[in-house]
Short mmCIF file of C-alpha atoms in Angstrom, two decimals:
data_model
loop_
_atom_site.label_atom_id
_atom_site.label_comp_id
_atom_site.label_asym_id
_atom_site.label_seq_id
_atom_site.Cartn_x
_atom_site.Cartn_y
_atom_site.Cartn_z
CA UNK A 125 -26.86 -36.63 33.80
CA UNK A 126 -27.54 -33.79 36.26
CA UNK A 127 -25.04 -30.90 36.12
CA UNK A 128 -24.59 -31.02 39.89
CA UNK A 129 -23.17 -34.53 39.59
CA UNK A 130 -20.29 -33.30 37.41
CA UNK A 131 -16.87 -32.61 38.95
CA UNK A 132 -16.32 -29.01 40.09
CA UNK A 133 -13.90 -28.16 37.21
CA UNK A 134 -16.32 -29.47 34.59
CA UNK A 135 -19.22 -27.57 36.16
CA UNK A 136 -17.19 -24.41 35.69
CA UNK A 137 -16.84 -25.10 31.98
CA UNK A 138 -20.50 -25.96 31.50
CA UNK A 139 -21.69 -22.91 33.38
CA UNK A 140 -19.29 -20.47 31.64
CA UNK A 141 -21.04 -17.45 30.10
CA UNK A 142 -19.99 -17.47 26.42
CA UNK A 143 -20.52 -13.72 26.17
CA UNK A 144 -17.60 -13.20 28.57
CA UNK A 145 -15.33 -14.65 25.88
CA UNK A 146 -16.64 -12.29 23.20
CA UNK A 147 -15.86 -8.65 22.47
CA UNK A 148 -17.91 -5.92 20.81
CA UNK A 149 -15.72 -5.73 17.70
CA UNK A 150 -16.64 -9.35 16.88
CA UNK A 151 -20.25 -8.22 16.37
CA UNK A 152 -19.50 -4.86 14.79
CA UNK A 153 -20.57 -3.78 11.31
CA UNK A 154 -17.58 -2.23 9.54
CA UNK A 155 -19.85 0.31 7.79
CA UNK A 156 -21.80 1.84 10.72
CA UNK A 157 -19.23 0.65 13.29
CA UNK A 158 -22.00 -0.48 15.65
CA UNK A 159 -23.25 -3.88 16.82
CA UNK A 160 -25.07 -5.71 14.01
CA UNK A 161 -28.73 -5.02 13.29
CA UNK A 162 -30.25 -7.69 10.99
CA UNK A 163 -26.81 -9.02 9.94
CA UNK A 164 -26.33 -10.44 6.43
CA UNK A 165 -23.31 -12.21 4.90
CA UNK A 166 -21.60 -11.57 1.56
CA UNK A 167 -20.34 -14.46 -0.63
CA UNK A 168 -16.79 -13.66 0.52
CA UNK A 169 -17.81 -14.36 4.13
CA UNK A 170 -17.96 -10.86 5.65
CA UNK A 171 -20.95 -9.63 7.70
CA UNK A 172 -22.75 -6.27 7.70
CA UNK A 173 -26.05 -4.75 8.80
CA UNK A 174 -28.57 -5.37 6.03
CA UNK A 175 -29.51 -1.68 5.77
CA UNK A 176 -25.86 -0.55 5.78
CA UNK A 177 -24.85 -2.95 3.00
CA UNK A 178 -27.91 -2.17 0.89
CA UNK A 179 -27.30 1.60 1.12
CA UNK A 180 -23.60 1.08 0.34
CA UNK A 181 -24.42 -0.84 -2.84
CA UNK A 182 -27.07 1.71 -3.82
CA UNK A 183 -24.42 4.45 -3.67
CA UNK A 184 -21.70 2.64 -5.67
CA UNK A 185 -21.40 1.70 -9.33
CA UNK A 186 -19.82 -1.70 -8.68
CA UNK A 187 -21.17 -4.36 -6.36
CA UNK A 188 -18.27 -5.33 -4.10
CA UNK A 189 -17.51 -6.20 -0.48
CA UNK A 190 -16.87 -2.96 1.48
CA UNK A 191 -14.21 -4.75 3.54
CA UNK A 192 -12.09 -6.89 1.20
CA UNK A 193 -13.21 -5.14 -2.07
CA UNK A 194 -14.05 -8.46 -3.81
CA UNK A 195 -16.36 -7.66 -6.73
CA UNK A 196 -19.52 -9.66 -7.49
CA UNK A 197 -20.73 -9.99 -11.07
CA UNK A 198 -24.30 -10.20 -9.82
CA UNK A 199 -25.75 -8.42 -6.79
CA UNK A 200 -26.12 -11.14 -4.10
CA UNK A 201 -29.50 -11.81 -2.55
CA UNK A 202 -29.24 -10.78 1.10
CA UNK A 203 -30.75 -13.04 3.76
CA UNK A 204 -30.59 -12.27 7.46
CA UNK A 205 -28.24 -14.50 9.42
CA UNK A 206 -30.66 -15.42 12.22
CA UNK A 207 -28.04 -17.11 14.39
CA UNK A 208 -25.69 -14.12 14.22
CA UNK A 209 -28.64 -11.76 14.89
CA UNK A 210 -29.59 -13.68 18.05
CA UNK A 211 -26.01 -13.61 19.32
CA UNK A 212 -25.67 -9.88 18.50
CA UNK A 213 -29.00 -9.08 20.24
CA UNK A 214 -27.88 -11.13 23.24
CA UNK A 215 -24.60 -9.22 23.29
CA UNK A 216 -26.46 -5.89 23.14
CA UNK A 217 -28.50 -6.85 26.18
CA UNK A 218 -25.44 -8.09 28.03
CA UNK A 219 -23.56 -4.86 27.29
CA UNK A 220 -26.26 -2.72 29.02
CA UNK A 221 -25.72 -2.85 32.83
CA UNK A 222 -28.82 -3.62 34.92
CA UNK A 223 -30.08 -0.85 37.19
CA UNK A 224 -30.08 -1.70 40.92
CA UNK A 225 -33.57 -2.53 42.16
CA UNK A 226 -35.02 -0.04 44.69
CA UNK A 227 -37.23 -1.53 47.46
CA UNK A 228 -40.05 -0.03 49.50
CA UNK A 229 -38.99 1.63 52.79
CA UNK A 230 -42.31 0.86 54.50
CA UNK A 231 -42.72 -2.86 53.79
CA UNK A 232 -41.94 -5.18 56.69
CA UNK A 233 -40.75 -8.71 56.10
CA UNK A 234 -40.28 -9.29 52.36
CA UNK A 235 -39.98 -5.85 50.81
CA UNK A 236 -41.74 -5.12 47.54
CA UNK A 237 -40.29 -3.27 44.57
CA UNK A 238 -40.55 0.51 44.95
CA UNK A 239 -42.90 2.46 42.67
CA UNK A 240 -42.21 6.10 43.65
CA UNK A 241 -40.06 8.14 46.00
CA UNK A 242 -41.59 11.10 47.91
CA UNK A 243 -39.36 14.14 48.38
CA UNK A 244 -41.62 15.55 51.11
CA UNK A 245 -41.66 12.34 53.13
CA UNK A 246 -38.07 11.44 52.33
CA UNK A 247 -39.08 7.83 51.71
CA UNK A 248 -39.69 5.34 48.91
CA UNK A 249 -42.99 3.43 48.52
CA UNK A 250 -44.34 0.40 46.70
CA UNK A 251 -47.69 0.70 44.90
CA UNK A 252 -49.64 -0.40 47.96
CA UNK A 253 -48.04 2.01 50.42
CA UNK A 254 -48.20 4.84 47.88
CA UNK A 255 -52.03 4.82 48.00
CA UNK A 256 -51.97 7.28 50.94
CA UNK A 257 -50.48 9.85 48.55
CA UNK A 258 -53.62 9.78 46.40
CA UNK A 259 -55.89 11.32 49.07
CA UNK A 260 -55.77 14.22 51.54
CA UNK A 261 -52.77 16.48 52.08
CA UNK A 262 -50.31 13.89 50.77
CA UNK A 263 -51.71 14.36 47.27
CA UNK A 264 -49.61 17.53 46.91
CA UNK A 265 -46.32 15.82 47.78
CA UNK A 266 -43.51 15.78 45.23
CA UNK A 267 -43.16 12.29 43.76
CA UNK A 268 -40.29 11.07 41.56
CA UNK A 269 -39.18 7.73 40.12
CA UNK A 270 -37.81 5.48 42.87
CA UNK A 271 -34.25 6.23 44.00
CA UNK A 272 -32.06 4.61 46.63
CA UNK A 273 -30.93 7.80 48.41
CA UNK A 274 -33.97 10.07 48.70
CA UNK A 275 -32.07 12.42 51.03
CA UNK A 276 -29.89 13.47 48.11
CA UNK A 277 -33.01 15.06 46.56
CA UNK A 278 -33.94 17.03 49.71
CA UNK A 279 -32.43 20.28 51.01
CA UNK A 280 -30.50 19.34 54.14
CA UNK A 281 -30.95 22.81 55.62
CA UNK A 282 -34.71 23.29 55.15
CA UNK A 283 -35.79 19.67 54.61
CA UNK A 284 -37.68 20.68 51.51
CA UNK A 285 -37.50 19.20 47.97
CA UNK A 286 -34.68 20.52 45.76
CA UNK A 287 -36.97 21.97 43.09
CA UNK A 288 -34.88 24.91 41.82
CA UNK A 289 -31.40 25.43 40.35
CA UNK A 290 -29.25 28.44 41.20
CA UNK A 291 -27.28 29.40 38.10
CA UNK A 292 -25.12 31.83 40.05
CA UNK A 293 -23.84 29.16 42.44
CA UNK A 294 -24.43 26.20 40.12
CA UNK A 295 -26.29 24.20 42.77
CA UNK A 296 -29.76 22.79 43.44
CA UNK A 297 -31.86 24.64 46.08
CA UNK A 298 -35.30 24.50 47.66
CA UNK A 299 -37.96 27.26 47.71
CA UNK A 300 -36.84 28.49 51.15
CA UNK A 301 -33.22 28.84 49.91
CA UNK A 302 -34.35 31.46 47.38
CA UNK A 303 -35.63 33.59 50.26
CA UNK A 304 -32.41 33.37 52.30
CA UNK A 305 -28.93 32.44 51.03
CA UNK A 306 -29.89 32.59 47.34
CA UNK A 307 -32.09 35.66 47.46
CA UNK A 308 -31.86 37.76 44.27
CA UNK A 309 -29.95 34.90 42.54
CA UNK A 310 -30.85 33.66 39.09
CA UNK A 311 -32.87 30.52 39.90
CA UNK A 312 -34.96 28.40 37.56
CA UNK A 313 -36.93 25.17 37.97
CA UNK A 314 -34.64 22.16 37.87
CA UNK A 315 -36.73 20.77 35.00
CA UNK A 316 -35.85 23.84 32.87
CA UNK A 317 -32.14 23.66 33.73
CA UNK A 318 -32.19 19.92 33.22
CA UNK A 319 -33.68 20.43 29.76
CA UNK A 320 -30.84 22.76 28.77
CA UNK A 321 -28.24 20.47 30.27
CA UNK A 322 -29.84 17.54 28.51
CA UNK A 323 -29.47 19.40 25.19
CA UNK A 324 -25.81 20.10 25.97
CA UNK A 325 -25.45 16.51 27.11
CA UNK A 326 -26.83 15.29 23.80
CA UNK A 327 -24.37 17.45 21.90
CA UNK A 328 -21.49 16.30 24.11
CA UNK A 329 -22.58 12.71 23.77
CA UNK A 330 -22.82 13.10 20.00
CA UNK A 331 -19.25 14.49 20.00
CA UNK A 332 -18.05 11.60 22.15
CA UNK A 333 -19.84 9.06 19.96
CA UNK A 334 -18.38 10.71 16.87
CA UNK A 335 -14.92 10.46 18.42
CA UNK A 336 -15.57 6.81 19.24
CA UNK A 337 -16.69 6.13 15.68
CA UNK A 338 -13.66 7.98 14.30
CA UNK A 339 -11.37 5.85 16.43
CA UNK A 340 -13.17 2.64 15.59
CA UNK A 341 -12.91 3.60 11.94
CA UNK A 342 -9.21 4.31 12.41
CA UNK A 343 -8.81 0.88 14.05
CA UNK A 344 -10.44 -0.71 11.02
CA UNK A 345 -8.19 1.33 8.72
CA UNK A 346 -5.12 0.21 10.65
CA UNK A 347 -6.27 -3.41 10.62
CA UNK A 348 -6.96 -3.17 6.89
CA UNK A 349 -3.55 -1.55 6.31
CA UNK A 350 -1.85 -4.31 8.31
CA UNK A 351 -3.71 -6.95 6.30
CA UNK A 352 -2.71 -5.25 3.04
CA UNK A 353 0.85 -4.95 4.34
CA UNK A 354 0.81 -8.65 5.16
CA UNK A 355 -0.42 -9.57 1.67
CA UNK A 356 2.12 -7.21 0.09
CA UNK A 357 4.91 -8.68 2.24
CA UNK A 358 3.93 -12.19 1.19
CA UNK A 359 3.98 -11.05 -2.43
CA UNK A 360 7.36 -9.38 -1.90
CA UNK A 361 8.72 -12.58 -0.35
CA UNK A 362 7.46 -14.60 -3.32
CA UNK A 363 8.98 -12.10 -5.79
CA UNK A 364 12.28 -12.02 -3.86
CA UNK A 365 12.49 -15.81 -3.76
CA UNK A 366 11.80 -15.86 -7.51
CA UNK A 367 14.56 -13.30 -8.16
CA UNK A 368 17.12 -15.08 -5.98
CA UNK A 369 16.19 -18.47 -7.41
CA UNK A 370 16.77 -17.11 -10.92
CA UNK A 371 20.12 -15.63 -9.83
CA UNK A 372 21.15 -18.91 -8.23
CA UNK A 373 20.26 -20.72 -11.46
CA UNK A 374 22.40 -18.24 -13.40
CA UNK A 375 25.31 -18.80 -11.02
CA UNK A 376 24.93 -22.58 -11.25
CA UNK A 377 24.75 -22.36 -15.05
CA UNK A 378 27.86 -20.16 -15.17
CA UNK A 379 29.63 -22.52 -12.77
CA UNK A 380 28.79 -25.51 -14.97
CA UNK A 381 30.05 -23.65 -18.05
CA UNK A 382 33.29 -22.67 -16.26
CA UNK A 383 33.89 -26.25 -15.11
CA UNK A 384 33.28 -27.49 -18.64
CA UNK A 385 35.81 -24.99 -20.02
CA UNK A 386 38.35 -25.95 -17.33
CA UNK A 387 37.87 -29.65 -18.06
CA UNK A 388 38.25 -29.05 -21.80
CA UNK A 389 41.45 -27.08 -21.19
CA UNK A 390 42.75 -29.88 -18.97
CA UNK A 391 42.01 -32.47 -21.66
CA UNK A 392 43.73 -30.27 -24.25
CA UNK A 393 46.81 -30.00 -21.98
CA UNK A 394 46.87 -33.78 -21.49
CA UNK A 395 46.57 -34.36 -25.26
CA UNK A 396 49.38 -31.88 -25.90
CA UNK A 397 51.56 -33.60 -23.29
CA UNK A 398 50.93 -37.01 -24.86
CA UNK A 399 51.91 -35.70 -28.30
CA UNK A 400 55.09 -34.11 -26.92
CA UNK A 401 56.05 -37.26 -25.03
CA UNK A 402 55.48 -39.37 -28.15
CA UNK A 403 57.68 -37.01 -30.18
CA UNK A 404 60.37 -37.06 -27.49
CA UNK A 405 60.30 -40.85 -27.36
CA UNK A 406 60.72 -41.00 -31.15
CA UNK A 407 63.74 -38.68 -30.94
CA UNK A 408 65.18 -40.78 -28.08
CA UNK A 409 64.86 -43.89 -30.25
CA UNK A 410 66.69 -42.13 -33.08
CA UNK A 411 69.39 -40.90 -30.73
CA UNK A 412 69.87 -44.31 -29.18
CA UNK A 413 70.24 -45.83 -32.66
CA UNK A 414 72.90 -43.17 -33.54
CA UNK A 415 74.64 -43.81 -30.22
CA UNK A 416 74.84 -47.54 -31.00
CA UNK A 417 76.22 -46.87 -34.45
CA UNK A 418 78.85 -44.49 -33.06
CA UNK A 419 79.81 -47.01 -30.41
CA UNK A 420 80.24 -49.73 -33.03
CA UNK A 421 82.30 -47.43 -35.26
CA UNK A 422 84.55 -46.51 -32.37
CA UNK A 423 85.41 -50.21 -31.90
CA UNK A 424 86.28 -50.96 -35.56
CA UNK A 425 89.86 -51.67 -36.66
CA UNK A 426 89.02 -50.98 -40.28
CA UNK A 427 90.51 -47.54 -40.85
CA UNK A 428 89.02 -47.14 -44.29
CA UNK A 429 85.51 -48.02 -43.07
CA UNK A 430 85.91 -45.51 -40.19
CA UNK A 431 86.88 -42.71 -42.53
CA UNK A 432 84.09 -43.48 -44.98
CA UNK A 433 81.29 -43.93 -42.38
CA UNK A 434 82.10 -41.22 -39.81
CA UNK A 435 80.93 -38.21 -41.89
CA UNK A 436 77.38 -39.62 -42.21
CA UNK A 437 77.20 -40.41 -38.48
CA UNK A 438 78.40 -36.91 -37.51
CA UNK A 439 75.70 -35.13 -39.51
CA UNK A 440 73.08 -33.54 -37.21
CA UNK A 441 69.84 -35.42 -36.59
CA UNK A 442 66.52 -33.72 -37.34
CA UNK A 443 65.59 -33.06 -33.66
CA UNK A 444 63.66 -30.23 -31.95
CA UNK A 445 65.05 -27.69 -29.55
CA UNK A 446 63.13 -28.58 -26.37
CA UNK A 447 64.54 -25.83 -24.15
CA UNK A 448 61.49 -23.52 -24.22
CA UNK A 449 58.87 -26.22 -24.61
CA UNK A 450 56.85 -27.03 -21.47
CA UNK A 451 53.35 -27.63 -20.11
CA UNK A 452 52.04 -24.85 -17.79
CA UNK A 453 51.10 -26.57 -14.50
CA UNK A 454 48.70 -23.70 -13.61
CA UNK A 455 45.29 -22.93 -15.07
CA UNK A 456 45.17 -19.49 -16.67
CA UNK A 457 43.86 -16.87 -14.21
CA UNK A 458 42.21 -15.13 -17.14
CA UNK A 459 39.86 -18.10 -17.60
CA UNK A 460 38.31 -17.66 -14.16
CA UNK A 461 38.41 -13.86 -14.35
CA UNK A 462 36.67 -13.85 -17.71
CA UNK A 463 34.00 -16.29 -16.45
CA UNK A 464 33.37 -14.18 -13.35
CA UNK A 465 33.20 -11.00 -15.42
CA UNK A 466 30.62 -12.56 -17.74
CA UNK A 467 28.68 -13.85 -14.75
CA UNK A 468 28.63 -10.44 -13.09
CA UNK A 469 27.44 -8.81 -16.31
CA UNK A 470 24.73 -11.43 -16.74
CA UNK A 471 23.56 -11.13 -13.12
CA UNK A 472 23.50 -7.34 -13.30
CA UNK A 473 21.39 -7.41 -16.45
CA UNK A 474 18.99 -10.04 -15.13
CA UNK A 475 18.65 -8.40 -11.73
CA UNK A 476 18.11 -4.96 -13.25
CA UNK A 477 15.50 -6.31 -15.64
CA UNK A 478 13.61 -8.16 -12.90
CA UNK A 479 13.74 -5.20 -10.52
CA UNK A 480 12.44 -2.85 -13.23
CA UNK A 481 9.57 -5.18 -14.02
CA UNK A 482 8.69 -5.56 -10.33
CA UNK A 483 9.04 -1.82 -9.76
CA UNK A 484 6.59 -0.91 -12.51
CA UNK A 485 4.26 -3.74 -11.44
CA UNK A 486 4.03 -2.28 -7.92
CA UNK A 487 3.63 1.27 -9.16
CA UNK A 488 0.78 0.27 -11.47
CA UNK A 489 -1.20 -0.74 -8.37
CA UNK A 490 -1.42 3.01 -7.60
CA UNK A 491 -3.26 3.76 -10.85
CA UNK A 492 -5.98 6.42 -10.73
CA UNK A 493 -8.65 7.43 -13.22
CA UNK A 494 -7.42 10.65 -14.86
CA UNK A 495 -9.57 12.88 -17.08
CA UNK A 496 -8.75 16.22 -18.71
CA UNK A 497 -10.15 19.47 -17.33
CA UNK A 498 -11.63 21.49 -20.25
CA UNK A 499 -11.61 24.69 -18.14
CA UNK A 500 -7.77 24.62 -18.20
CA UNK A 501 -7.28 23.74 -21.89
CA UNK A 502 -5.65 26.24 -24.28
CA UNK A 503 -8.21 27.38 -26.94
CA UNK A 504 -6.27 25.56 -29.71
CA UNK A 505 -6.67 22.20 -27.98
CA UNK A 506 -9.41 19.73 -28.89
CA UNK A 507 -10.53 17.38 -26.10
CA UNK A 508 -12.51 14.18 -26.59
CA UNK A 509 -15.98 13.93 -25.05
CA UNK A 510 -14.77 11.48 -22.38
CA UNK A 511 -11.82 13.73 -21.47
CA UNK A 512 -9.27 11.02 -22.31
CA UNK A 513 -7.68 12.45 -25.50
CA UNK A 514 -6.21 15.81 -26.49
CA UNK A 515 -4.79 17.10 -29.75
CA UNK A 516 -3.91 20.53 -31.10
CA UNK A 517 -6.19 21.88 -33.83
CA UNK A 518 -5.57 24.42 -36.57
CA UNK A 519 -8.26 26.88 -35.50
CA UNK A 520 -8.53 28.69 -32.19
CA UNK A 521 -11.84 28.10 -30.42
CA UNK A 522 -13.82 30.94 -28.90
CA UNK A 523 -13.57 30.03 -25.20
CA UNK A 524 -13.82 32.24 -22.09
CA UNK A 525 -10.41 33.26 -20.76
CA UNK A 526 -11.05 32.14 -17.18
CA UNK A 527 -8.25 32.21 -14.55
CA UNK A 528 -7.66 28.46 -14.86
CA UNK A 529 -7.09 28.42 -18.65
CA UNK A 530 -3.68 28.46 -20.34
CA UNK A 531 -3.83 31.28 -22.89
CA UNK A 532 -0.49 30.98 -24.67
CA UNK A 533 1.03 27.53 -24.09
CA UNK A 534 -0.86 24.61 -25.67
CA UNK A 535 -1.36 22.50 -22.56
CA UNK A 536 -4.10 21.20 -20.27
CA UNK A 537 -4.37 19.83 -16.70
CA UNK A 538 -6.21 16.85 -15.27
CA UNK A 539 -9.50 17.40 -13.43
CA UNK A 540 -8.44 15.96 -10.09
CA UNK A 541 -5.50 17.17 -8.01
CA UNK A 542 -3.57 15.24 -5.36
CA UNK A 543 -2.20 16.53 -2.07
CA UNK A 544 -1.14 13.23 -0.47
CA UNK A 545 -0.41 9.60 -1.22
CA UNK A 546 0.64 8.02 -4.51
CA UNK A 547 -0.90 8.10 -7.95
CA UNK A 548 0.00 6.76 -11.39
CA UNK A 549 -1.36 7.14 -14.91
CA UNK A 550 -0.33 6.10 -18.41
CA UNK A 551 -0.41 8.09 -21.67
CA UNK A 552 -0.10 6.91 -25.25
CA UNK A 553 2.41 9.09 -27.12
CA UNK A 554 2.88 7.00 -30.28
CA UNK A 555 2.86 8.80 -33.62
CA UNK A 556 3.93 12.15 -32.12
CA UNK A 557 7.05 14.16 -32.85
CA UNK A 558 6.68 16.49 -29.85
CA UNK A 559 4.95 16.28 -26.45
CA UNK A 560 5.21 17.26 -22.76
CA UNK A 561 4.06 15.13 -19.79
CA UNK A 562 4.23 15.30 -16.02
CA UNK A 563 2.60 17.01 -13.05
CA UNK A 564 2.10 20.67 -12.17
CA UNK A 565 1.45 22.69 -9.03
CA UNK A 566 -2.02 24.22 -8.62
CA UNK A 567 -0.65 27.77 -8.34
CA UNK A 568 1.35 27.70 -11.60
CA UNK A 569 1.24 30.68 -13.93
CA UNK A 570 -1.21 29.95 -16.76
CA UNK A 571 -0.94 33.17 -18.69
CA UNK A 572 1.77 34.08 -21.19
CA UNK A 573 4.95 32.12 -21.86
CA UNK A 574 5.77 29.31 -19.41
CA UNK A 575 9.12 27.72 -18.56
CA UNK A 576 8.74 24.10 -17.49
CA UNK A 577 10.97 23.69 -14.41
CA UNK A 578 10.41 22.49 -10.84
CA UNK A 579 11.16 26.03 -9.64
CA UNK A 580 8.11 27.19 -11.62
CA UNK A 581 5.96 24.31 -10.38
CA UNK A 582 6.36 21.81 -13.26
CA UNK A 583 7.90 18.33 -13.07
CA UNK A 584 7.96 17.17 -16.69
CA UNK A 585 9.78 15.35 -19.48
CA UNK A 586 9.35 16.14 -23.17
CA UNK A 587 10.06 14.98 -26.70
CA UNK A 588 11.23 17.39 -29.39
CA UNK A 589 12.12 16.80 -33.04
CA UNK A 590 11.03 13.13 -32.97
CA UNK A 591 13.97 11.77 -30.95
CA UNK A 592 15.25 14.43 -28.53
CA UNK A 593 14.09 13.46 -25.03
CA UNK A 594 14.82 15.69 -22.03
CA UNK A 595 13.90 15.93 -18.36
CA UNK A 596 13.11 19.58 -17.67
CA UNK A 597 14.95 19.77 -14.36
CA UNK A 598 16.26 23.33 -14.82
CA UNK A 599 18.76 22.92 -16.45
CA UNK A 600 17.43 20.23 -18.77
CA UNK A 601 18.85 16.70 -18.63
CA UNK A 602 19.21 14.85 -22.00
CA UNK A 603 17.71 11.35 -21.92
CA UNK A 604 19.55 8.93 -24.26
CA UNK A 605 16.75 6.35 -24.56
CA UNK A 606 17.50 3.10 -26.38
CA UNK A 607 13.92 2.73 -27.54
CA UNK A 608 11.27 5.29 -28.44
CA UNK A 609 8.48 5.04 -25.84
CA UNK A 610 4.98 4.43 -27.18
CA UNK A 611 3.33 4.59 -23.74
CA UNK A 612 4.67 6.71 -20.89
CA UNK A 613 3.79 6.06 -17.24
CA UNK A 614 3.82 8.97 -14.75
CA UNK A 615 4.13 8.22 -11.02
CA UNK A 616 3.91 10.60 -8.03
CA UNK A 617 4.75 9.83 -4.41
CA UNK A 618 3.66 13.04 -2.67
CA UNK A 619 5.16 12.41 0.77
CA UNK A 620 8.39 11.03 -0.71
CA UNK A 621 8.79 14.07 -2.99
CA UNK A 622 9.18 11.81 -6.03
CA UNK A 623 7.99 12.11 -9.66
CA UNK A 624 9.04 9.24 -11.98
CA UNK A 625 8.52 8.43 -15.64
CA UNK A 626 8.51 4.97 -17.24
CA UNK A 627 8.50 3.38 -20.69
CA UNK A 628 5.50 1.09 -20.13
CA UNK A 629 6.08 -1.37 -22.97
CA UNK A 630 9.82 -1.71 -22.31
CA UNK A 631 9.03 -1.76 -18.56
CA UNK A 632 12.02 0.52 -18.02
CA UNK A 633 12.69 3.65 -16.00
CA UNK A 634 13.08 6.92 -17.93
CA UNK A 635 13.79 9.58 -15.29
CA UNK A 636 12.96 10.59 -11.69
CA UNK A 637 12.73 13.93 -9.90
CA UNK A 638 13.78 13.09 -6.33
CA UNK A 639 13.97 14.98 -3.03
CA UNK A 640 11.23 17.42 -4.02
CA UNK A 641 9.10 19.27 -1.43
CA UNK A 642 5.40 19.48 -2.29
CA UNK A 643 3.19 21.89 -0.35
CA UNK A 644 0.05 22.14 -2.49
CA UNK A 645 -2.09 20.13 -4.88
CA UNK A 646 -0.43 18.60 -7.92
CA UNK A 647 -2.32 17.98 -11.18
CA UNK A 648 -1.53 15.74 -14.17
CA UNK A 649 -0.05 17.91 -16.94
CA UNK A 650 -0.36 17.30 -20.71
CA UNK A 651 1.19 19.23 -23.59
CA UNK A 652 0.37 17.79 -27.06
CA UNK A 653 2.34 20.63 -28.79
CA UNK A 654 1.17 22.23 -32.07
CA UNK A 655 0.48 19.75 -34.87
CA UNK A 656 3.22 21.19 -37.16
CA UNK A 657 1.26 20.93 -40.39
CA UNK A 658 -0.05 17.49 -39.57
CA UNK A 659 3.29 15.93 -38.58
CA UNK A 660 2.35 16.01 -34.89
CA UNK A 661 -1.42 15.59 -35.23
CA UNK A 662 -1.64 12.33 -33.23
CA UNK A 663 -3.41 12.81 -29.87
CA UNK A 664 -2.13 12.23 -26.36
CA UNK A 665 -4.37 9.45 -25.03
CA UNK A 666 -4.92 8.65 -21.34
CA UNK A 667 -5.01 4.84 -21.18
CA UNK A 668 -6.62 2.48 -18.67
CA UNK A 669 -3.83 0.89 -16.62
CA UNK A 670 -3.48 -2.88 -16.83
CA UNK A 671 -2.57 -3.91 -13.26
CA UNK A 672 -0.44 -7.01 -13.62
CA UNK A 673 -0.30 -9.36 -10.66
#
């Protein structure tokens, strides 16, 4: 079917340019932030320039997607996506605006495409009409690439080509101008000035392009942050639903237990009432029998029988005093109060436990790779080759006393400092009787005796004498821990001014320094303490963090 035979609305759809529905960021490599060149796809479905992705993998230890960070056990074989390359190339061409076509001023009838413009003649010529400029006097005319408005390239006052640039007046001039209005001015050929401007233009353009790339990168960062935020929110929703579901189950369980107790108490009250009624009925039967006997005796005419029988009928019956005996019509308030108290205690414990587990789980996602800095270690300290363990030896090593090194207190800092964001690391402290852990400011005093307080640039907790835990907040805060931590987690939120410590195995919070103001780099701080004749010889060990999902 011919397109012209289609209805007008359908012709519009068929003839629609698909590129008008597309935007540059749909064909943009997230590494170079430019339109794809030889695009390839990763197994996770993301696209990159082949060269960009290859260089990225060559510069990293692990083979993963630069966008979503999915790791690949084996480096994928990259094949160019020919369809995506064709669309990207088409988009590149579409994104470059076409230059307007300049036509010959001399042609009559159908004008031919211009080949050159002459500044002396003030006209534009096609190849055929330009032949006159190859012979005679016209050979010396100034020719340039064809332009629409030739008069813009000619001095309006002298009708001569604008061949010079006046730097004093920042304007283009002809040769005659330099002999009149611009005499004694600093003039140079326009080609020379253009060359300098072109250099400046290149630098300006490079700055602009750099700014564009920075902003495109920031857009990608924001998009990535939003995507992460979305995934984190979904995870938070799942965790919250799980917590509330568990709490609802606890409430339902407590409700069922309370109803069972209330029903049991009701049954007990009914059983008691039945027993009392049965006893009362028995006494009523006895009393009625006595009443009948008394009535019969009162009617007798036998005086002797009356006198002999009356004493036995007047003796008291073995009956109960029912005055203070009753059944309470109300359920004891204490029953409900006790049930609610137990429920509240149970919910508090369960909620606290779940929140602690979730809190540490989130914090562990901020784990960083921490290694010890040997240049800061006290000479008594022995560091492992991988920088992950430290213990205090018996013999002082002969080490240079550089400005970074602690010379009196047996401690050491981590290699990398942090001046923004969040970071977390875990340390094994099992088998030790004394230790210090935390973070320290870069400018701390490292010579002589040191007092561990925030005022002096230290945010730490310590163990002394096997079971005395304290947060060194200046003054110190005793920490009555139920269990002895074997692994301690240290968390820093720089912007929040927060340093927290956790018992990793118990998944419980130990202590937090809050409301702090950090203005310089903070470094992980480790103090293994002297080995005390072998009692405290176990090392402090920096552990890899297991990020639970």
